[in-house]
Amino acid sequence: MSCLAKNVIVFGATGQIGKLVLKELASSNLNPTAVVRSTEQEKSISSISSQITSAKLALDNASVKDIARIIEGHDAVVFTAGSAGKNLLQVDLDGAVKTFEAARIARVRRLVLISALHADDREYFSKSPLHNYYIAKHYADRILINEFQDDLDFTILKPTTLTDNEGTGKISIIGAKEGLETSIDRIDVARVIVQILNNAQTFGKSYNIIQGDSDIKDPTIFK
């Protein structure tokens, strides 16, 4: 992987995927910045690696200018923030869109968004107990694709059901209607994020990812 994007800011850094992303970034000799809400979160993040810096911000209440201010000076944005169903409109939807707008203001083009498998399939998610979660993901994805195509070099990752095993280092990229009974380890999602950061062939694309047979480190799988 080249080092075009070396300074990476992570929204959702205190979440399960976010912490793994920070660790993977640090171990790849990149410079991660963790967005945190409190001093307590800041302390918990600092224990992961001395390479990690932090920026305090409450995404649900922050203005676009506030967000742009902490994005400035970075090379890439990773958005894996989520409210676990508690604040879907303010965090999962509006928080994401504010971050897109802020990245544009800060002139940081590279952005990786973590969405969810089937977020583009209303027929599927209208029957899901996570209906509102999928709605938030659906419209965040649509806004990114429809309104920021010219301003951001984005990639949308749509992992299937998340699990907490050790990871295999291998995934499969599947079609939109596949993957109903699948899973993927969070650590492998984090590894994918780091691997695609500087892969220009992923710009402007979405990927549905599950545990599979293709080596995450093989750039040719992201066609």
PDB file of C-alpha atoms in Angstrom:
ATOM      1  CA  MET A   1       0.000   0.000   0.000  1.00  0.00           C
ATOM      2  CA  SER A   2       1.286   3.450  -0.863  1.00  0.00           C
ATOM      3  CA  CYS A   3       1.345   6.218   1.718  1.00  0.00           C
ATOM      4  CA  LEU A   4      -0.731   8.872  -0.057  1.00  0.00           C
ATOM      5  CA  ALA A   5      -3.177   8.881   2.845  1.00  0.00           C
ATOM      6  CA  LYS A   6      -1.000   8.813   5.939  1.00  0.00           C
ATOM      7  CA  ASN A   7      -2.952  10.995   8.368  1.00  0.00           C
ATOM      8  CA  VAL A   8      -6.364   9.423   8.867  1.00  0.00           C
ATOM      9  CA  ILE A   9      -9.198  10.685  11.069  1.00  0.00           C
ATOM     10  CA  VAL A  10     -11.656   8.076  12.354  1.00  0.00           C
ATOM     11  CA  PHE A  11     -15.241   8.898  13.330  1.00  0.00           C
ATOM     12  CA  GLY A  12     -16.711   6.181  15.519  1.00  0.00           C
ATOM     13  CA  ALA A  13     -13.253   5.514  16.918  1.00  0.00           C
ATOM     14  CA  THR A  14     -14.562   4.216  20.242  1.00  0.00           C
ATOM     15  CA  GLY A  15     -16.830   1.640  18.619  1.00  0.00           C
ATOM     16  CA  GLN A  16     -15.905  -1.985  18.061  1.00  0.00           C
ATOM     17  CA  ILE A  17     -14.815  -1.535  14.453  1.00  0.00           C
ATOM     18  CA  GLY A  18     -13.357   1.903  15.144  1.00  0.00           C
ATOM     19  CA  LYS A  19     -10.910   0.644  17.760  1.00  0.00           C
ATOM     20  CA  LEU A  20      -9.767  -2.113  15.427  1.00  0.00           C
ATOM     21  CA  VAL A  21      -9.290   0.407  12.617  1.00  0.00           C
ATOM     22  CA  LEU A  22      -7.114   2.562  14.882  1.00  0.00           C
ATOM     23  CA  LYS A  23      -4.979  -0.442  15.775  1.00  0.00           C
ATOM     24  CA  GLU A  24      -4.610  -1.497  12.134  1.00  0.00           C
ATOM     25  CA  LEU A  25      -3.721   2.030  11.044  1.00  0.00           C
ATOM     26  CA  ALA A  26      -1.093   2.372  13.758  1.00  0.00           C
ATOM     27  CA  SER A  27       0.440  -1.021  12.971  1.00  0.00           C
ATOM     28  CA  SER A  28       0.619   0.021   9.294  1.00  0.00           C
ATOM     29  CA  ASN A  29       2.747   3.053  10.250  1.00  0.00           C
ATOM     30  CA  LEU A  30      -0.071   5.463   9.521  1.00  0.00           C
ATOM     31  CA  ASN A  31      -1.108   8.306  11.816  1.00  0.00           C
ATOM     32  CA  PRO A  32      -4.651   7.857  13.126  1.00  0.00           C
ATOM     33  CA  THR A  33      -6.711  10.529  14.848  1.00  0.00           C
ATOM     34  CA  ALA A  34      -9.582   9.245  16.986  1.00  0.00           C
ATOM     35  CA  VAL A  35     -12.710  11.373  17.314  1.00  0.00           C
ATOM     36  CA  VAL A  36     -13.899  11.037  20.931  1.00  0.00           C
ATOM     37  CA  ARG A  37     -16.642  12.578  23.028  1.00  0.00           C
ATOM     38  CA  SER A  38     -14.959  12.686  26.432  1.00  0.00           C
ATOM     39  CA  THR A  39     -11.715  12.554  28.398  1.00  0.00           C
ATOM     40  CA  GLU A  40     -12.599   9.018  29.502  1.00  0.00           C
ATOM     41  CA  GLN A  41     -12.842   7.887  25.893  1.00  0.00           C
ATOM     42  CA  GLU A  42      -9.597   9.686  25.127  1.00  0.00           C
ATOM     43  CA  LYS A  43      -7.830   7.689  27.851  1.00  0.00           C
ATOM     44  CA  SER A  44      -9.206   4.373  26.611  1.00  0.00           C
ATOM     45  CA  ILE A  45      -8.053   5.133  23.064  1.00  0.00           C
ATOM     46  CA  SER A  46      -4.538   6.138  24.134  1.00  0.00           C
ATOM     47  CA  SER A  47      -3.990   2.639  25.522  1.00  0.00           C
ATOM     48  CA  ILE A  48      -4.271   1.151  22.015  1.00  0.00           C
ATOM     49  CA  SER A  49      -1.155   2.837  20.606  1.00  0.00           C
ATOM     50  CA  SER A  50       1.026   5.837  21.333  1.00  0.00           C
ATOM     51  CA  GLN A  51       0.691   6.786  17.652  1.00  0.00           C
ATOM     52  CA  ILE A  52      -2.971   7.690  18.084  1.00  0.00           C
ATOM     53  CA  THR A  53      -3.954  11.296  18.664  1.00  0.00           C
ATOM     54  CA  SER A  54      -7.472  12.379  19.536  1.00  0.00           C
ATOM     55  CA  ALA A  55      -9.950  15.142  18.767  1.00  0.00           C
ATOM     56  CA  LYS A  56     -12.938  15.846  21.020  1.00  0.00           C
ATOM     57  CA  LEU A  57     -16.283  16.245  19.294  1.00  0.00           C
ATOM     58  CA  ALA A  58     -19.898  15.210  19.885  1.00  0.00           C
ATOM     59  CA  LEU A  59     -20.993  14.357  16.364  1.00  0.00           C
ATOM     60  CA  ASP A  60     -24.716  14.645  17.010  1.00  0.00           C
ATOM     61  CA  ASN A  61     -24.429  18.246  18.256  1.00  0.00           C
ATOM     62  CA  ALA A  62     -21.474  19.472  16.203  1.00  0.00           C
ATOM     63  CA  SER A  63     -21.811  21.931  13.341  1.00  0.00           C
ATOM     64  CA  VAL A  64     -20.366  21.222   9.919  1.00  0.00           C
ATOM     65  CA  LYS A  65     -17.735  23.902  10.599  1.00  0.00           C
ATOM     66  CA  ASP A  66     -16.782  22.190  13.870  1.00  0.00           C
ATOM     67  CA  ILE A  67     -16.317  18.903  12.046  1.00  0.00           C
ATOM     68  CA  ALA A  68     -14.375  20.531   9.205  1.00  0.00           C
ATOM     69  CA  ARG A  69     -12.028  22.063  11.750  1.00  0.00           C
ATOM     70  CA  ILE A  70     -10.921  18.669  13.086  1.00  0.00           C
ATOM     71  CA  ILE A  71     -10.747  17.103   9.612  1.00  0.00           C
ATOM     72  CA  GLU A  72      -8.404  19.784   8.288  1.00  0.00           C
ATOM     73  CA  GLY A  73      -4.821  18.609   7.902  1.00  0.00           C
ATOM     74  CA  HIS A  74      -5.736  14.959   7.397  1.00  0.00           C
ATOM     75  CA  ASP A  75      -5.429  12.952   4.209  1.00  0.00           C
ATOM     76  CA  ALA A  76      -8.449  10.696   4.666  1.00  0.00           C
ATOM     77  CA  VAL A  77     -11.654  10.247   6.660  1.00  0.00           C
ATOM     78  CA  VAL A  78     -13.040   6.942   7.922  1.00  0.00           C
ATOM     79  CA  PHE A  79     -16.668   7.078   9.062  1.00  0.00           C
ATOM     80  CA  THR A  80     -17.697   4.078  11.125  1.00  0.00           C
ATOM     81  CA  ALA A  81     -19.785   5.976  13.674  1.00  0.00           C
ATOM     82  CA  GLY A  82     -23.091   4.544  14.826  1.00  0.00           C
ATOM     83  CA  SER A  83     -25.493   5.103  17.664  1.00  0.00           C
ATOM     84  CA  ALA A  84     -26.464   1.445  18.201  1.00  0.00           C
ATOM     85  CA  GLY A  85     -30.039   2.427  17.389  1.00  0.00           C
ATOM     86  CA  LYS A  86     -30.249   5.158  20.013  1.00  0.00           C
ATOM     87  CA  ASN A  87     -29.718   8.247  17.863  1.00  0.00           C
ATOM     88  CA  LEU A  88     -30.097   7.126  14.281  1.00  0.00           C
ATOM     89  CA  LEU A  89     -31.118  10.417  12.691  1.00  0.00           C
ATOM     90  CA  GLN A  90     -28.556  12.580  14.484  1.00  0.00           C
ATOM     91  CA  VAL A  91     -25.562  10.211  14.202  1.00  0.00           C
ATOM     92  CA  ASP A  92     -26.032   7.503  11.586  1.00  0.00           C
ATOM     93  CA  LEU A  93     -27.715   9.791   9.054  1.00  0.00           C
ATOM     94  CA  ASP A  94     -27.132  13.477   9.748  1.00  0.00           C
ATOM     95  CA  GLY A  95     -23.787  12.860  11.442  1.00  0.00           C
ATOM     96  CA  ALA A  96     -22.603  11.071   8.325  1.00  0.00           C
ATOM     97  CA  VAL A  97     -23.879  13.763   5.959  1.00  0.00           C
ATOM     98  CA  LYS A  98     -22.359  16.546   8.070  1.00  0.00           C
ATOM     99  CA  THR A  99     -19.053  14.697   7.855  1.00  0.00           C
ATOM    100  CA  PHE A 100     -19.303  14.515   4.050  1.00  0.00           C
ATOM    101  CA  GLU A 101     -19.962  18.253   3.929  1.00  0.00           C
ATOM    102  CA  ALA A 102     -17.121  18.942   6.355  1.00  0.00           C
ATOM    103  CA  ALA A 103     -14.658  16.850   4.356  1.00  0.00           C
ATOM    104  CA  ARG A 104     -15.558  18.867   1.275  1.00  0.00           C
ATOM    105  CA  ILE A 105     -15.002  22.148   3.137  1.00  0.00           C
ATOM    106  CA  ALA A 106     -11.685  20.870   4.522  1.00  0.00           C
ATOM    107  CA  ARG A 107     -10.689  19.706   1.034  1.00  0.00           C
ATOM    108  CA  VAL A 108     -10.001  16.188   2.197  1.00  0.00           C
ATOM    109  CA  ARG A 109     -11.189  14.079  -0.709  1.00  0.00           C
ATOM    110  CA  ARG A 110     -10.616  10.518   0.520  1.00  0.00           C
ATOM    111  CA  LEU A 111     -13.461   9.071   2.581  1.00  0.00           C
ATOM    112  CA  VAL A 112     -14.420   5.520   3.533  1.00  0.00           C
ATOM    113  CA  LEU A 113     -17.972   4.989   4.810  1.00  0.00           C
ATOM    114  CA  ILE A 114     -19.083   1.869   6.660  1.00  0.00           C
ATOM    115  CA  SER A 115     -22.666   1.043   5.763  1.00  0.00           C
ATOM    116  CA  ALA A 116     -24.464  -2.313   5.896  1.00  0.00           C
ATOM    117  CA  LEU A 117     -25.241  -5.146   3.518  1.00  0.00           C
ATOM    118  CA  HIS A 118     -28.761  -4.746   2.040  1.00  0.00           C
ATOM    119  CA  ALA A 119     -28.943  -1.039   2.917  1.00  0.00           C
ATOM    120  CA  ASP A 120     -29.874  -0.447  -0.726  1.00  0.00           C
ATOM    121  CA  ASP A 121     -32.692  -3.024  -0.681  1.00  0.00           C
ATOM    122  CA  ARG A 122     -35.974  -1.640   0.675  1.00  0.00           C
ATOM    123  CA  GLU A 123     -37.750  -4.933   0.088  1.00  0.00           C
ATOM    124  CA  TYR A 124     -35.271  -6.590   2.436  1.00  0.00           C
ATOM    125  CA  PHE A 125     -34.975  -4.004   5.176  1.00  0.00           C
ATOM    126  CA  SER A 126     -38.683  -3.120   5.316  1.00  0.00           C
ATOM    127  CA  LYS A 127     -39.161  -6.528   6.970  1.00  0.00           C
ATOM    128  CA  SER A 128     -36.144  -6.256   9.252  1.00  0.00           C
ATOM    129  CA  PRO A 129     -36.361  -5.513  12.995  1.00  0.00           C
ATOM    130  CA  LEU A 130     -33.546  -3.043  12.233  1.00  0.00           C
ATOM    131  CA  HIS A 131     -35.741  -1.166   9.756  1.00  0.00           C
ATOM    132  CA  ASN A 132     -34.902   2.325  11.041  1.00  0.00           C
ATOM    133  CA  TYR A 133     -31.190   1.526  11.144  1.00  0.00           C
ATOM    134  CA  TYR A 134     -31.281   0.487   7.501  1.00  0.00           C
ATOM    135  CA  ILE A 135     -33.211   3.618   6.537  1.00  0.00           C
ATOM    136  CA  ALA A 136     -30.480   5.795   8.066  1.00  0.00           C
ATOM    137  CA  LYS A 137     -27.752   3.841   6.257  1.00  0.00           C
ATOM    138  CA  HIS A 138     -29.728   3.843   3.003  1.00  0.00           C
ATOM    139  CA  TYR A 139     -30.074   7.603   2.827  1.00  0.00           C
ATOM    140  CA  ALA A 140     -26.546   8.357   4.025  1.00  0.00           C
ATOM    141  CA  ASP A 141     -25.270   6.148   1.188  1.00  0.00           C
ATOM    142  CA  ARG A 142     -27.578   7.762  -1.371  1.00  0.00           C
ATOM    143  CA  ILE A 143     -26.612  11.286  -0.389  1.00  0.00           C
ATOM    144  CA  LEU A 144     -22.914  10.447  -0.584  1.00  0.00           C
ATOM    145  CA  ILE A 145     -23.309   8.907  -4.037  1.00  0.00           C
ATOM    146  CA  ASN A 146     -25.674  11.517  -5.474  1.00  0.00           C
ATOM    147  CA  GLU A 147     -24.286  14.729  -4.003  1.00  0.00           C
ATOM    148  CA  PHE A 148     -20.555  14.196  -3.425  1.00  0.00           C
ATOM    149  CA  GLN A 149     -19.402  12.258  -6.477  1.00  0.00           C
ATOM    150  CA  ASP A 150     -17.378  15.214  -7.781  1.00  0.00           C
ATOM    151  CA  ASP A 151     -15.936  16.371  -4.459  1.00  0.00           C
ATOM    152  CA  LEU A 152     -14.989  13.196  -2.583  1.00  0.00           C
ATOM    153  CA  ASP A 153     -13.059  10.066  -3.518  1.00  0.00           C
ATOM    154  CA  PHE A 154     -15.333   7.847  -1.465  1.00  0.00           C
ATOM    155  CA  THR A 155     -15.700   4.121  -0.968  1.00  0.00           C
ATOM    156  CA  ILE A 156     -18.732   2.552   0.707  1.00  0.00           C
ATOM    157  CA  LEU A 157     -18.185  -0.768   2.491  1.00  0.00           C
ATOM    158  CA  LYS A 158     -21.294  -2.817   3.242  1.00  0.00           C
ATOM    159  CA  PRO A 159     -20.392  -5.671   5.576  1.00  0.00           C
ATOM    160  CA  THR A 160     -22.805  -8.459   6.403  1.00  0.00           C
ATOM    161  CA  THR A 161     -23.579  -9.557   9.992  1.00  0.00           C
ATOM    162  CA  LEU A 162     -20.607  -8.658  12.193  1.00  0.00           C
ATOM    163  CA  THR A 163     -18.866 -11.155  14.475  1.00  0.00           C
ATOM    164  CA  ASP A 164     -15.978 -10.986  16.934  1.00  0.00           C
ATOM    165  CA  ASN A 165     -13.746 -13.882  15.951  1.00  0.00           C
ATOM    166  CA  GLU A 166     -10.037 -13.509  15.184  1.00  0.00           C
ATOM    167  CA  GLY A 167     -10.547 -12.976  11.461  1.00  0.00           C
ATOM    168  CA  THR A 168      -9.267 -14.964   8.515  1.00  0.00           C
ATOM    169  CA  GLY A 169      -7.778 -12.177   6.414  1.00  0.00           C
ATOM    170  CA  LYS A 170     -10.069 -13.291   3.590  1.00  0.00           C
ATOM    171  CA  ILE A 171     -13.330 -11.926   2.213  1.00  0.00           C
ATOM    172  CA  SER A 172     -15.682 -12.260  -0.719  1.00  0.00           C
ATOM    173  CA  ILE A 173     -17.382  -9.419  -2.562  1.00  0.00           C
ATOM    174  CA  ILE A 174     -20.951 -10.365  -3.430  1.00  0.00           C
ATOM    175  CA  GLY A 175     -23.976  -9.091  -5.305  1.00  0.00           C
ATOM    176  CA  ALA A 176     -26.671  -6.961  -3.703  1.00  0.00           C
ATOM    177  CA  LYS A 177     -29.194  -9.800  -3.380  1.00  0.00           C
ATOM    178  CA  GLU A 178     -26.780 -12.335  -1.904  1.00  0.00           C
ATOM    179  CA  GLY A 179     -25.386 -12.968   1.550  1.00  0.00           C
ATOM    180  CA  LEU A 180     -28.524 -13.515   3.614  1.00  0.00           C
ATOM    181  CA  GLU A 181     -26.964 -16.134   5.902  1.00  0.00           C
ATOM    182  CA  THR A 182     -23.416 -14.819   6.107  1.00  0.00           C
ATOM    183  CA  SER A 183     -21.094 -13.087   8.553  1.00  0.00           C
ATOM    184  CA  ILE A 184     -17.765 -11.283   8.694  1.00  0.00           C
ATOM    185  CA  ASP A 185     -15.387 -10.640  11.573  1.00  0.00           C
ATOM    186  CA  ARG A 186     -15.014  -7.014  12.604  1.00  0.00           C
ATOM    187  CA  ILE A 187     -11.233  -7.279  12.461  1.00  0.00           C
ATOM    188  CA  ASP A 188     -11.436  -8.195   8.780  1.00  0.00           C
ATOM    189  CA  VAL A 189     -13.651  -5.176   8.089  1.00  0.00           C
ATOM    190  CA  ALA A 190     -10.981  -3.032   9.752  1.00  0.00           C
ATOM    191  CA  ARG A 191      -8.292  -4.673   7.629  1.00  0.00           C
ATOM    192  CA  VAL A 192     -10.261  -3.967   4.460  1.00  0.00           C
ATOM    193  CA  ILE A 193     -10.581  -0.290   5.408  1.00  0.00           C
ATOM    194  CA  VAL A 194      -6.824   0.080   5.793  1.00  0.00           C
ATOM    195  CA  GLN A 195      -6.063  -1.873   2.621  1.00  0.00           C
ATOM    196  CA  ILE A 196      -8.341   0.206   0.382  1.00  0.00           C
ATOM    197  CA  LEU A 197      -7.397   3.648   1.721  1.00  0.00           C
ATOM    198  CA  ASN A 198      -4.899   4.253  -1.072  1.00  0.00           C
ATOM    199  CA  ASN A 199      -6.460   2.021  -3.711  1.00  0.00           C
ATOM    200  CA  ALA A 200      -7.726   4.423  -6.370  1.00  0.00           C
ATOM    201  CA  GLN A 201      -9.729   1.742  -8.160  1.00  0.00           C
ATOM    202  CA  THR A 202     -12.115   1.696  -5.177  1.00  0.00           C
ATOM    203  CA  PHE A 203     -12.982   5.392  -5.523  1.00  0.00           C
ATOM    204  CA  GLY A 204     -16.671   6.036  -6.170  1.00  0.00           C
ATOM    205  CA  LYS A 205     -17.622   2.404  -5.564  1.00  0.00           C
ATOM    206  CA  SER A 206     -19.576   0.292  -3.069  1.00  0.00           C
ATOM    207  CA  TYR A 207     -18.648  -3.220  -1.952  1.00  0.00           C
ATOM    208  CA  ASN A 208     -20.816  -5.847  -0.259  1.00  0.00           C
ATOM    209  CA  ILE A 209     -18.385  -7.878   1.834  1.00  0.00           C
ATOM    210  CA  ILE A 210     -18.652 -11.213   3.645  1.00  0.00           C
ATOM    211  CA  GLN A 211     -16.136 -13.709   5.022  1.00  0.00           C
ATOM    212  CA  GLY A 212     -14.750 -15.553   2.036  1.00  0.00           C
ATOM    213  CA  ASP A 213     -11.781 -16.899   0.094  1.00  0.00           C
ATOM    214  CA  SER A 214     -10.018 -13.817  -1.326  1.00  0.00           C
ATOM    215  CA  ASP A 215      -6.990 -12.355   0.426  1.00  0.00           C
ATOM    216  CA  ILE A 216      -7.755  -8.861   1.716  1.00  0.00           C
ATOM    217  CA  LYS A 217      -4.216  -7.794   0.761  1.00  0.00           C
ATOM    218  CA  ASP A 218      -4.843  -8.605  -2.904  1.00  0.00           C
ATOM    219  CA  PRO A 219      -5.802  -5.265  -4.510  1.00  0.00           C
ATOM    220  CA  THR A 220      -7.227  -6.983  -7.593  1.00  0.00           C
ATOM    221  CA  ILE A 221     -10.301  -8.197  -5.701  1.00  0.00           C
ATOM    222  CA  PHE A 222     -11.574  -4.617  -5.503  1.00  0.00           C
ATOM    223  CA  LYS A 223     -12.536  -4.214  -9.161  1.00  0.00           C
TER     224      LYS A 223
END
